[in-house]
Amino acid sequence: MSVQRRMVTSPPLPQRRQPMKSRGRLGPLWKPVLGYGALLALGAVLLQWLDYQRLARSHAGDIYIFLIALGFLALGIFVGTRVFGHRHAPPPPFDGNPKALASLGISARELDVLNEIAAGLSTKEIAAKLDVSPNTVKTHTARLFEKLEVGRRTEAIKRAREIGIVR
């Protein structure tokens, strides 16, 4: 006896749909979404315009006063620059008050040291800049103190500025 064997096969599986992105299309919903977005944007613009109109009507007097004040401010700046802006003559060149230098007996080298002191340099920095020894700078400083009748660097700078020797 022959036995026939039957093969049991399962039913075919349903085919899966590809996602929208892999199909290369945005799908059928892009037109309504774009339309609703445009309507919402138009509504937001309309509401902002209505709010501006309400604000302009309720504060019209304040807006007019602000605009008038702004106009007067611009006019004041314009007139001020015309009247006072060009009258300032350039300052005369700094000459170092040669009469005071001569009456105090300050030498050119002492004046160089005094200018460097006024610039805020230390004794070593002044010596390096003027290419002299620090002891020479100390000697010039001591003579300046005697001639200006002061005891400190800050007092020397103040006194020199008062008489117009340094800036």
mmCIF file of C-alpha atoms in Angstrom:
data_model
loop_
_atom_site.group_PDB
_atom_site.id
_atom_site.type_symbol
_atom_site.label_atom_id
_atom_site.label_comp_id
_atom_site.label_asym_id
_atom_site.label_seq_id
_atom_site.Cartn_x
_atom_site.Cartn_y
_atom_site.Cartn_z
ATOM 1 C CA MET A 1 0.000 0.000 0.000
ATOM 2 C CA SER A 2 1.270 3.228 -0.889
ATOM 3 C CA VAL A 3 0.864 6.084 1.421
ATOM 4 C CA GLN A 4 0.699 9.403 -0.041
ATOM 5 C CA ARG A 5 2.166 12.075 1.971
ATOM 6 C CA ARG A 6 0.626 15.384 1.906
ATOM 7 C CA MET A 7 2.682 18.450 2.391
ATOM 8 C CA VAL A 8 1.157 20.972 4.653
ATOM 9 C CA THR A 9 1.818 24.461 3.487
ATOM 10 C CA SER A 10 0.940 27.610 5.332
ATOM 11 C CA PRO A 11 -1.144 30.297 3.683
ATOM 12 C CA PRO A 12 0.850 33.091 2.028
ATOM 13 C CA LEU A 13 1.806 35.983 4.306
ATOM 14 C CA PRO A 14 0.229 39.352 3.580
ATOM 15 C CA GLN A 15 2.630 41.830 2.002
ATOM 16 C CA ARG A 16 3.758 44.656 4.204
ATOM 17 C CA ARG A 17 3.318 48.230 3.028
ATOM 18 C CA GLN A 18 6.411 50.316 2.726
ATOM 19 C CA PRO A 19 6.625 53.386 4.955
ATOM 20 C CA MET A 20 5.837 56.733 3.337
ATOM 21 C CA LYS A 21 9.419 57.986 3.361
ATOM 22 C CA SER A 22 10.694 55.037 1.420
ATOM 23 C CA ARG A 23 8.038 55.571 -1.221
ATOM 24 C CA GLY A 24 9.478 58.971 -2.026
ATOM 25 C CA ARG A 25 6.276 60.935 -1.427
ATOM 26 C CA LEU A 26 5.141 63.164 1.372
ATOM 27 C CA GLY A 27 1.845 61.471 1.460
ATOM 28 C CA PRO A 28 -1.620 62.692 0.744
ATOM 29 C CA LEU A 29 -1.820 64.988 3.839
ATOM 30 C CA TRP A 30 0.622 67.740 2.890
ATOM 31 C CA LYS A 31 -1.893 69.954 1.127
ATOM 32 C CA PRO A 32 -4.381 70.232 4.014
ATOM 33 C CA VAL A 33 -1.567 70.662 6.549
ATOM 34 C CA LEU A 34 -0.072 73.470 4.484
ATOM 35 C CA GLY A 35 -3.482 75.067 4.074
ATOM 36 C CA TYR A 36 -4.242 74.975 7.815
ATOM 37 C CA GLY A 37 -0.776 76.374 8.589
ATOM 38 C CA ALA A 38 -1.340 79.275 6.202
ATOM 39 C CA LEU A 39 -4.747 79.974 7.771
ATOM 40 C CA LEU A 40 -3.240 79.960 11.273
ATOM 41 C CA ALA A 41 -0.473 82.341 10.200
ATOM 42 C CA LEU A 42 -2.997 84.685 8.599
ATOM 43 C CA GLY A 43 -5.112 84.597 11.767
ATOM 44 C CA ALA A 44 -2.073 85.434 13.937
ATOM 45 C CA VAL A 45 -1.189 88.395 11.706
ATOM 46 C CA LEU A 46 -4.796 89.606 11.806
ATOM 47 C CA LEU A 47 -4.915 89.392 15.614
ATOM 48 C CA GLN A 48 -1.642 91.309 15.932
ATOM 49 C CA TRP A 49 -2.924 94.017 13.595
ATOM 50 C CA LEU A 50 -6.157 94.339 15.588
ATOM 51 C CA ASP A 51 -4.183 94.564 18.823
ATOM 52 C CA TYR A 52 -2.002 97.306 17.308
ATOM 53 C CA GLN A 53 -5.110 99.210 16.217
ATOM 54 C CA ARG A 54 -6.582 98.981 19.729
ATOM 55 C CA LEU A 55 -3.307 100.150 21.267
ATOM 56 C CA ALA A 56 -2.979 103.048 18.838
ATOM 57 C CA ARG A 57 -6.543 104.206 19.508
ATOM 58 C CA SER A 58 -6.369 103.912 23.285
ATOM 59 C CA HIS A 59 -2.984 105.666 23.601
ATOM 60 C CA ALA A 60 -3.111 108.114 20.702
ATOM 61 C CA GLY A 61 -2.269 111.132 22.864
ATOM 62 C CA ASP A 62 0.761 109.411 24.371
ATOM 63 C CA ILE A 63 2.013 108.412 20.934
ATOM 64 C CA TYR A 64 1.669 111.999 19.639
ATOM 65 C CA ILE A 65 3.549 113.386 22.663
ATOM 66 C CA PHE A 66 6.306 110.794 22.193
ATOM 67 C CA LEU A 67 6.685 111.682 18.505
ATOM 68 C CA ILE A 68 6.823 115.419 19.274
ATOM 69 C CA ALA A 69 9.431 114.822 22.008
ATOM 70 C CA LEU A 70 11.470 112.699 19.601
ATOM 71 C CA GLY A 71 11.342 115.496 17.029
ATOM 72 C CA PHE A 72 12.510 118.086 19.573
ATOM 73 C CA LEU A 73 15.314 115.760 20.676
ATOM 74 C CA ALA A 74 16.540 115.411 17.083
ATOM 75 C CA LEU A 75 16.262 119.171 16.571
ATOM 76 C CA GLY A 76 18.209 119.843 19.785
ATOM 77 C CA ILE A 77 21.005 117.480 18.805
ATOM 78 C CA PHE A 78 21.203 119.035 15.342
ATOM 79 C CA VAL A 79 21.290 122.619 16.613
ATOM 80 C CA GLY A 80 23.723 121.717 19.398
ATOM 81 C CA THR A 81 26.220 120.196 17.015
ATOM 82 C CA ARG A 82 25.918 123.176 14.657
ATOM 83 C CA VAL A 83 26.291 125.821 17.339
ATOM 84 C CA PHE A 84 28.749 124.227 19.745
ATOM 85 C CA GLY A 85 30.357 121.422 17.745
ATOM 86 C CA HIS A 86 32.783 123.431 15.592
ATOM 87 C CA ARG A 87 33.862 126.086 18.069
ATOM 88 C CA HIS A 88 36.424 123.967 19.846
ATOM 89 C CA ALA A 89 39.811 124.937 18.534
ATOM 90 C CA PRO A 90 42.456 122.252 18.682
ATOM 91 C CA PRO A 91 44.604 122.601 21.772
ATOM 92 C CA PRO A 92 47.947 124.269 21.204
ATOM 93 C CA PRO A 93 50.894 121.909 20.945
ATOM 94 C CA PHE A 94 52.443 121.050 24.291
ATOM 95 C CA ASP A 95 55.675 123.008 24.752
ATOM 96 C CA GLY A 96 56.548 121.932 28.294
ATOM 97 C CA ASN A 97 56.574 125.481 29.738
ATOM 98 C CA PRO A 98 60.196 126.426 28.981
ATOM 99 C CA LYS A 99 60.074 129.411 31.373
ATOM 100 C CA ALA A 100 59.263 127.148 34.328
ATOM 101 C CA LEU A 101 61.970 124.677 33.268
ATOM 102 C CA ALA A 102 64.543 127.476 33.115
ATOM 103 C CA SER A 103 63.507 129.015 36.439
ATOM 104 C CA LEU A 104 63.654 125.647 38.230
ATOM 105 C CA GLY A 105 66.898 124.630 36.493
ATOM 106 C CA ILE A 106 65.584 121.250 35.278
ATOM 107 C CA SER A 107 67.876 119.683 32.683
ATOM 108 C CA ALA A 108 66.685 117.846 29.569
ATOM 109 C CA ARG A 109 67.686 114.486 31.051
ATOM 110 C CA GLU A 110 65.831 115.222 34.290
ATOM 111 C CA LEU A 111 62.798 116.166 32.216
ATOM 112 C CA ASP A 112 63.038 112.803 30.411
ATOM 113 C CA VAL A 113 63.109 111.022 33.782
ATOM 114 C CA LEU A 114 60.155 113.104 35.006
ATOM 115 C CA ASN A 115 58.122 112.214 31.893
ATOM 116 C CA GLU A 116 58.831 108.524 32.438
ATOM 117 C CA ILE A 117 57.859 108.813 36.106
ATOM 118 C CA ALA A 118 54.605 110.452 34.986
ATOM 119 C CA ALA A 119 54.078 107.516 32.591
ATOM 120 C CA GLY A 120 54.203 105.192 35.612
ATOM 121 C CA LEU A 121 57.494 103.429 34.968
ATOM 122 C CA SER A 122 59.681 102.074 37.750
ATOM 123 C CA THR A 123 63.317 103.070 38.284
ATOM 124 C CA LYS A 124 64.600 99.941 36.524
ATOM 125 C CA GLU A 125 62.230 100.445 33.573
ATOM 126 C CA ILE A 126 63.279 104.085 33.223
ATOM 127 C CA ALA A 127 66.952 103.065 33.339
ATOM 128 C CA ALA A 128 66.422 100.467 30.617
ATOM 129 C CA LYS A 129 64.430 102.880 28.440
ATOM 130 C CA LEU A 130 66.917 105.755 28.753
ATOM 131 C CA ASP A 131 69.916 103.402 28.596
ATOM 132 C CA VAL A 132 71.426 104.557 31.906
ATOM 133 C CA SER A 133 72.046 102.842 35.216
ATOM 134 C CA PRO A 134 69.349 102.711 37.902
ATOM 135 C CA ASN A 135 71.625 104.789 40.177
ATOM 136 C CA THR A 136 71.649 107.582 37.585
ATOM 137 C CA VAL A 137 67.848 107.525 37.512
ATOM 138 C CA LYS A 138 67.799 107.702 41.309
ATOM 139 C CA THR A 139 70.137 110.712 41.226
ATOM 140 C CA HIS A 140 67.965 112.525 38.662
ATOM 141 C CA THR A 141 64.871 111.705 40.735
ATOM 142 C CA ALA A 142 66.429 113.069 43.920
ATOM 143 C CA ARG A 143 67.422 116.311 42.139
ATOM 144 C CA LEU A 144 63.889 116.626 40.712
ATOM 145 C CA PHE A 145 62.446 116.222 44.204
ATOM 146 C CA GLU A 146 64.698 119.039 45.463
ATOM 147 C CA LYS A 147 63.897 121.356 42.548
ATOM 148 C CA LEU A 148 60.143 120.724 42.741
ATOM 149 C CA GLU A 149 60.224 120.805 46.563
ATOM 150 C CA VAL A 150 58.419 117.457 46.981
ATOM 151 C CA GLY A 151 59.140 114.195 48.764
ATOM 152 C CA ARG A 152 57.392 111.543 46.634
ATOM 153 C CA ARG A 153 56.904 110.576 43.004
ATOM 154 C CA THR A 154 53.158 111.260 43.096
ATOM 155 C CA GLU A 155 53.763 114.734 44.528
ATOM 156 C CA ALA A 156 56.390 115.400 41.841
ATOM 157 C CA ILE A 157 53.952 114.437 39.088
ATOM 158 C CA LYS A 158 51.204 116.587 40.615
ATOM 159 C CA ARG A 159 53.508 119.611 40.975
ATOM 160 C CA ALA A 160 54.905 119.181 37.428
ATOM 161 C CA ARG A 161 51.389 119.084 35.986
ATOM 162 C CA GLU A 162 50.378 122.175 37.963
ATOM 163 C CA ILE A 163 53.206 124.222 36.488
ATOM 164 C CA GLY A 164 52.811 122.708 33.017
ATOM 165 C CA ILE A 165 56.053 120.781 32.712
ATOM 166 C CA VAL A 166 54.430 117.414 31.886
ATOM 167 C CA ARG A 167 51.041 116.403 30.562
#
